[in-house]
Amino acid sequence: MLNKMKLWTTSKNSAGLEERIEKVKKHPIPAHIAIIMDGNGRWAKKRALPRIAGHHEGMKVVKRITKMASQLGVQILTLYAFSTENWKRPQYEVEYLFKLPGEFLGTFLPELIEENVQVKMMGHKEHVPAHTLAAVEKAIYDTKDNNGLVLNFALNYGGRSEIIEAVKKVTDDVKNGIINENQMNEELFSKYLMTNQLTDPDLLIRTSGEIRLSNFMLWQLAYTEFWFTDVLWPDFREEQLIEAIEGFQHRSRRYGGL
Ligand code: FPP
């Protein structure tokens, strides 16, 4: 039987990394970090491997970064795992991407539980294959009583469609007299979004050198600090997460004020 402890300790932090962790923890840690995990395909291409090999390597990085985020005291980690636009990819790649949550959770759920991680998902559940949804829902259920890091998978998620769905629900609630249109403000509208239980991201990281949002959390990123890195997601390591947080700690967040 695989020893649970062994899995987490395989990536035991080096002394240098421990020092950086202690240093970065002396300053405010972003409560919510959102990541656009980009560059899996290019990582694979560089190695003459199929694109799905890059996604598989990317999945392993999810584990490392989740563990580090938890260790650093991050409260929410939102990961863009599949966008509403990713359906345009070849069918074999789409099918593979939807296998990854099951593989990830099938392997690491006991450790996530041990690490006090709470799994969540945001996205349009329809069209997500039943086996993927079942794996994610099981993980959500099994971790519901945890109160550590929230690991929020954005799966079949798109920022624009999220807003349109919210507008439809608002319209229904106005029609049904549940709310009055004059009550509408940013705070109330936020409650209709898929992130209604979550705070907005403090830090957005996008890997692979692409500098765009790709329909990710369009409402929620209004005042988020952005960190772009050329590192491809499968090469992203604990050190790069810390570097992004250090960058964040040097920003001055004014929210439009002085
Ligand atoms: C973008 O890279 C990445 C994705 C569309 C998928 C991201 C998924 C993972 C990292 C694995 C998810 C793991 C779990 C546990 C859900 P790309 O394929 O667009 O890369 P490219 O731009 O280099 O082609």
CSV table of C-alpha atoms and ligand atoms in Angstrom, one decimal:
chain,number,residue,atom,x,y,z
A,1,MET,CA,0.0,0.0,0.0
A,2,LEU,CA,1.2,3.5,-0.8
A,3,ASN,CA,2.3,5.3,2.2
A,4,LYS,CA,0.3,8.6,2.4
A,5,MET,CA,3.1,10.5,4.2
A,6,LYS,CA,5.6,9.3,1.6
A,7,LEU,CA,3.7,11.0,-1.3
A,8,TRP,CA,3.8,14.4,0.3
A,9,THR,CA,7.3,14.1,1.5
A,10,THR,CA,8.7,13.0,-1.9
A,11,SER,CA,9.1,16.7,-2.7
A,12,LYS,CA,10.6,17.6,0.7
A,13,ASN,CA,11.6,21.2,0.7
A,14,SER,CA,15.3,22.0,0.4
A,15,ALA,CA,16.9,24.1,3.1
A,16,GLY,CA,17.1,27.1,0.7
A,17,LEU,CA,13.4,26.8,-0.1
A,18,GLU,CA,12.5,26.6,3.6
A,19,GLU,CA,14.4,29.8,4.1
A,20,ARG,CA,12.5,31.6,1.3
A,21,ILE,CA,9.2,30.3,2.7
A,22,GLU,CA,10.0,31.7,6.1
A,23,LYS,CA,11.0,35.0,4.5
A,24,VAL,CA,8.0,35.4,2.3
A,25,LYS,CA,5.6,34.5,5.2
A,26,LYS,CA,6.8,37.6,7.1
A,27,HIS,CA,4.8,39.7,4.7
A,28,PRO,CA,1.1,39.5,3.7
A,29,ILE,CA,0.3,36.4,1.7
A,30,PRO,CA,-2.3,36.8,-1.0
A,31,ALA,CA,-5.5,35.2,0.4
A,32,HIS,CA,-6.7,34.1,-3.1
A,33,ILE,CA,-4.4,33.1,-5.9
A,34,ALA,CA,-5.8,32.3,-9.3
A,35,ILE,CA,-3.6,30.6,-11.9
A,36,ILE,CA,-3.9,30.2,-15.7
A,37,MET,CA,-1.8,27.1,-16.1
A,38,ASP,CA,-0.5,27.6,-19.7
A,39,GLY,CA,2.2,26.1,-21.8
A,40,ASN,CA,1.6,22.3,-21.4
A,41,GLY,CA,1.5,21.8,-25.1
A,42,ARG,CA,4.7,23.7,-25.8
A,43,TRP,CA,6.4,21.9,-23.0
A,44,ALA,CA,5.5,18.6,-24.7
A,45,LYS,CA,6.4,19.8,-28.1
A,46,LYS,CA,9.9,20.8,-27.0
A,47,ARG,CA,10.4,17.2,-26.0
A,48,ALA,CA,8.8,15.7,-29.1
A,49,LEU,CA,6.1,14.3,-26.9
A,50,PRO,CA,2.3,14.3,-27.5
A,51,ARG,CA,0.5,17.4,-26.0
A,52,ILE,CA,-1.2,15.2,-23.5
A,53,ALA,CA,2.2,14.4,-21.9
A,54,GLY,CA,2.4,18.1,-21.1
A,55,HIS,CA,-1.0,18.0,-19.5
A,56,HIS,CA,0.0,15.0,-17.4
A,57,GLU,CA,3.2,16.8,-16.2
A,58,GLY,CA,1.0,19.8,-15.5
A,59,MET,CA,-1.2,17.7,-13.3
A,60,LYS,CA,1.8,16.8,-11.2
A,61,VAL,CA,2.6,20.5,-10.8
A,62,VAL,CA,-0.9,21.1,-9.5
A,63,LYS,CA,-0.1,18.8,-6.6
A,64,ARG,CA,3.2,20.5,-5.8
A,65,ILE,CA,1.7,24.0,-6.0
A,66,THR,CA,-1.3,23.1,-4.0
A,67,LYS,CA,0.9,21.8,-1.2
A,68,MET,CA,3.1,24.9,-1.3
A,69,ALA,CA,0.1,27.2,-1.3
A,70,SER,CA,-1.3,25.4,1.7
A,71,GLN,CA,2.0,25.6,3.5
A,72,LEU,CA,2.3,29.4,2.8
A,73,GLY,CA,-1.1,30.1,4.2
A,74,VAL,CA,-2.9,30.9,1.0
A,75,GLN,CA,-6.6,30.5,1.6
A,76,ILE,CA,-8.0,29.9,-1.9
A,77,LEU,CA,-6.2,28.6,-5.0
A,78,THR,CA,-8.3,28.7,-8.2
A,79,LEU,CA,-6.9,26.8,-11.1
A,80,TYR,CA,-8.1,27.2,-14.7
A,81,ALA,CA,-8.2,23.5,-15.7
A,82,PHE,CA,-10.7,23.7,-18.7
A,83,SER,CA,-12.2,26.7,-20.3
A,84,THR,CA,-15.5,26.9,-22.3
A,85,GLU,CA,-13.3,27.5,-25.3
A,86,ASN,CA,-11.1,24.4,-24.8
A,87,TRP,CA,-13.9,22.3,-26.4
A,88,LYS,CA,-12.4,23.5,-29.7
A,89,ARG,CA,-9.4,21.2,-29.2
A,90,PRO,CA,-9.2,17.7,-30.7
A,91,GLN,CA,-11.5,15.2,-29.1
A,92,TYR,CA,-8.7,13.0,-27.8
A,93,GLU,CA,-7.2,16.0,-26.0
A,94,VAL,CA,-10.5,17.1,-24.5
A,95,GLU,CA,-11.2,13.6,-23.3
A,96,TYR,CA,-7.7,13.4,-21.8
A,97,LEU,CA,-8.1,16.8,-20.0
A,98,PHE,CA,-11.4,15.5,-18.5
A,99,LYS,CA,-9.6,12.3,-17.3
A,100,LEU,CA,-7.1,14.4,-15.3
A,101,PRO,CA,-9.3,15.5,-12.4
A,102,GLY,CA,-10.2,11.8,-11.8
A,103,GLU,CA,-6.6,10.7,-11.9
A,104,PHE,CA,-5.4,13.6,-9.7
A,105,LEU,CA,-8.1,13.1,-7.1
A,106,GLY,CA,-7.9,9.3,-7.3
A,107,THR,CA,-4.3,9.5,-6.4
A,108,PHE,CA,-4.1,12.5,-4.1
A,109,LEU,CA,-7.4,12.9,-2.4
A,110,PRO,CA,-6.2,11.1,0.8
A,111,GLU,CA,-3.3,13.6,1.0
A,112,LEU,CA,-5.6,16.6,0.3
A,113,ILE,CA,-7.7,15.4,3.1
A,114,GLU,CA,-4.7,15.0,5.3
A,115,GLU,CA,-3.5,18.5,4.3
A,116,ASN,CA,-7.0,19.9,5.3
A,117,VAL,CA,-7.7,21.1,1.7
A,118,GLN,CA,-11.2,21.8,0.7
A,119,VAL,CA,-12.0,21.0,-2.9
A,120,LYS,CA,-14.4,23.1,-4.9
A,121,MET,CA,-15.4,23.5,-8.5
A,122,MET,CA,-16.7,26.4,-10.6
A,123,GLY,CA,-18.0,26.0,-14.1
A,124,HIS,CA,-20.9,24.8,-16.2
A,125,LYS,CA,-21.5,21.2,-15.1
A,126,GLU,CA,-23.5,20.3,-18.2
A,127,HIS,CA,-21.3,18.6,-20.8
A,128,VAL,CA,-18.6,17.8,-18.2
A,129,PRO,CA,-18.3,14.0,-18.5
A,130,ALA,CA,-20.1,12.1,-15.8
A,131,HIS,CA,-16.9,10.4,-14.6
A,132,THR,CA,-15.2,13.7,-14.2
A,133,LEU,CA,-18.1,15.2,-12.3
A,134,ALA,CA,-18.4,12.2,-10.1
A,135,ALA,CA,-14.7,12.4,-9.1
A,136,VAL,CA,-14.9,16.1,-8.4
A,137,GLU,CA,-18.2,15.8,-6.5
A,138,LYS,CA,-16.8,13.0,-4.4
A,139,ALA,CA,-13.8,15.1,-3.5
A,140,ILE,CA,-16.0,18.1,-2.7
A,141,TYR,CA,-18.0,15.9,-0.4
A,142,ASP,CA,-15.0,14.2,1.2
A,143,THR,CA,-13.3,17.5,1.9
A,144,LYS,CA,-16.4,19.5,2.9
A,145,ASP,CA,-15.5,19.6,6.6
A,146,ASN,CA,-11.9,20.7,6.0
A,147,ASN,CA,-11.1,24.3,6.7
A,148,GLY,CA,-7.7,24.7,5.2
A,149,LEU,CA,-6.8,25.8,1.7
A,150,VAL,CA,-9.7,25.9,-0.8
A,151,LEU,CA,-8.6,24.3,-4.0
A,152,ASN,CA,-11.1,25.6,-6.6
A,153,PHE,CA,-11.0,24.0,-10.0
A,154,ALA,CA,-12.4,26.1,-12.9
A,155,LEU,CA,-13.7,23.3,-15.1
A,156,ASN,CA,-15.7,24.1,-18.2
A,157,TYR,CA,-15.6,27.7,-17.0
A,158,GLY,CA,-15.8,30.9,-19.0
A,159,GLY,CA,-16.0,34.5,-17.5
A,160,ARG,CA,-18.5,35.8,-20.1
A,161,SER,CA,-20.9,32.9,-19.8
A,162,GLU,CA,-20.7,33.1,-16.0
A,163,ILE,CA,-21.8,36.8,-16.2
A,164,ILE,CA,-24.6,36.0,-18.6
A,165,GLU,CA,-25.9,33.2,-16.4
A,166,ALA,CA,-25.8,35.6,-13.4
A,167,VAL,CA,-27.7,38.2,-15.4
A,168,LYS,CA,-30.4,35.6,-16.2
A,169,LYS,CA,-30.7,34.6,-12.6
A,170,VAL,CA,-31.0,38.3,-11.5
A,171,THR,CA,-33.7,38.8,-14.2
A,172,ASP,CA,-35.6,35.8,-12.8
A,173,ASP,CA,-35.3,37.0,-9.3
A,174,VAL,CA,-36.5,40.5,-10.2
A,175,LYS,CA,-39.5,39.0,-12.2
A,176,ASN,CA,-40.3,36.8,-9.2
A,177,GLY,CA,-40.1,39.6,-6.8
A,178,ILE,CA,-37.2,38.1,-4.8
A,179,ILE,CA,-35.2,41.2,-5.4
A,180,ASN,CA,-36.0,44.7,-6.5
A,181,GLU,CA,-33.9,46.0,-9.4
A,182,ASN,CA,-33.0,49.1,-7.4
A,183,GLN,CA,-31.2,46.9,-4.8
A,184,MET,CA,-28.7,45.8,-7.4
A,185,ASN,CA,-25.1,46.8,-6.7
A,186,GLU,CA,-21.7,45.1,-7.1
A,187,GLU,CA,-21.9,43.2,-3.8
A,188,LEU,CA,-25.3,41.7,-4.6
A,189,PHE,CA,-24.3,40.9,-8.2
A,190,SER,CA,-21.3,39.1,-7.0
A,191,LYS,CA,-23.6,36.7,-5.1
A,192,TYR,CA,-25.0,35.5,-8.4
A,193,LEU,CA,-21.6,34.5,-9.7
A,194,MET,CA,-19.9,31.1,-9.4
A,195,THR,CA,-17.6,32.6,-6.9
A,196,ASN,CA,-20.3,33.6,-4.5
A,197,GLN,CA,-18.7,31.9,-1.5
A,198,LEU,CA,-15.2,33.2,-2.4
A,199,THR,CA,-13.3,36.4,-2.2
A,200,ASP,CA,-11.9,37.9,-5.4
A,201,PRO,CA,-8.4,36.8,-6.3
A,202,ASP,CA,-5.6,39.0,-4.9
A,203,LEU,CA,-3.0,37.6,-7.3
A,204,LEU,CA,-3.4,36.2,-10.8
A,205,ILE,CA,-0.5,34.1,-12.2
A,206,ARG,CA,-0.3,33.2,-15.9
A,207,THR,CA,2.5,31.0,-17.1
A,208,SER,CA,4.1,30.5,-20.5
A,209,GLY,CA,4.6,34.1,-21.6
A,210,GLU,CA,1.1,34.8,-22.8
A,211,ILE,CA,-0.2,38.1,-21.6
A,212,ARG,CA,-4.0,37.8,-21.7
A,213,LEU,CA,-7.0,36.7,-19.6
A,214,SER,CA,-8.5,34.2,-21.9
A,215,ASN,CA,-12.0,34.7,-20.5
A,216,PHE,CA,-10.9,34.0,-16.9
A,217,MET,CA,-12.7,35.5,-14.0
A,218,LEU,CA,-13.5,38.7,-15.8
A,219,TRP,CA,-15.6,40.2,-13.0
A,220,GLN,CA,-13.5,39.0,-10.1
A,221,LEU,CA,-10.1,40.2,-11.5
A,222,ALA,CA,-11.1,43.9,-11.5
A,223,TYR,CA,-8.6,44.8,-8.8
A,224,THR,CA,-6.3,41.8,-8.8
A,225,GLU,CA,-2.5,42.1,-9.2
A,226,PHE,CA,-1.2,40.2,-12.3
A,227,TRP,CA,2.0,38.2,-12.5
A,228,PHE,CA,3.1,36.9,-15.9
A,229,THR,CA,6.0,34.5,-16.2
A,230,ASP,CA,7.6,32.9,-19.3
A,231,VAL,CA,8.0,29.6,-17.4
A,232,LEU,CA,5.8,26.9,-18.9
A,233,TRP,CA,3.3,25.3,-16.4
A,234,PRO,CA,5.0,21.9,-16.3
A,235,ASP,CA,8.2,23.7,-15.3
A,236,PHE,CA,6.5,25.9,-12.7
A,237,ARG,CA,7.9,25.1,-9.2
A,238,GLU,CA,7.5,26.2,-5.6
A,239,GLU,CA,10.2,28.8,-6.1
A,240,GLN,CA,8.2,30.5,-8.9
A,241,LEU,CA,5.1,30.6,-6.7
A,242,ILE,CA,7.2,32.3,-4.0
A,243,GLU,CA,8.7,34.7,-6.6
A,244,ALA,CA,5.2,35.7,-7.7
A,245,ILE,CA,4.1,36.2,-4.1
A,246,GLU,CA,7.2,38.3,-3.4
A,247,GLY,CA,6.3,40.4,-6.5
A,248,PHE,CA,2.8,40.8,-5.1
A,249,GLN,CA,4.2,41.9,-1.8
A,250,HIS,CA,6.0,44.8,-3.5
A,251,ARG,CA,2.9,46.1,-5.2
A,252,SER,CA,0.9,49.0,-3.8
A,253,ARG,CA,-2.8,48.2,-4.1
A,254,ARG,CA,-4.8,51.5,-4.2
A,255,TYR,CA,-8.1,50.3,-5.6
A,256,GLY,CA,-8.4,53.5,-7.5
A,257,GLY,CA,-7.6,55.6,-4.4
A,258,LEU,CA,-4.3,57.4,-3.6
B,1,FPP,C1,-3.1,25.2,-21.3
B,1,FPP,O1,-2.0,24.8,-21.9
B,1,FPP,C2,-3.6,24.2,-20.3
B,1,FPP,C3,-4.8,23.6,-20.3
B,1,FPP,C4,-5.8,23.9,-21.3
B,1,FPP,C5,-5.1,22.6,-19.3
B,1,FPP,C6,-4.5,22.8,-18.0
B,1,FPP,C7,-4.6,21.5,-17.2
B,1,FPP,C8,-3.7,21.1,-16.4
B,1,FPP,C9,-2.4,21.8,-16.1
B,1,FPP,C10,-3.9,19.8,-15.6
B,1,FPP,C11,-5.0,20.0,-14.7
B,1,FPP,C12,-5.0,19.1,-13.6
B,1,FPP,C13,-6.0,18.8,-12.8
B,1,FPP,C14,-5.8,18.1,-11.6
B,1,FPP,C15,-7.4,19.2,-13.2
B,1,FPP,P1,-1.9,24.6,-23.4
B,1,FPP,O2,-2.3,23.2,-23.7
B,1,FPP,O3,-2.8,25.6,-24.1
B,1,FPP,O4,-0.4,24.8,-23.8
B,1,FPP,P2,0.1,25.5,-25.1
B,1,FPP,O5,-0.4,26.9,-25.1
B,1,FPP,O6,1.6,25.4,-24.9
B,1,FPP,O7,-0.3,24.7,-26.2
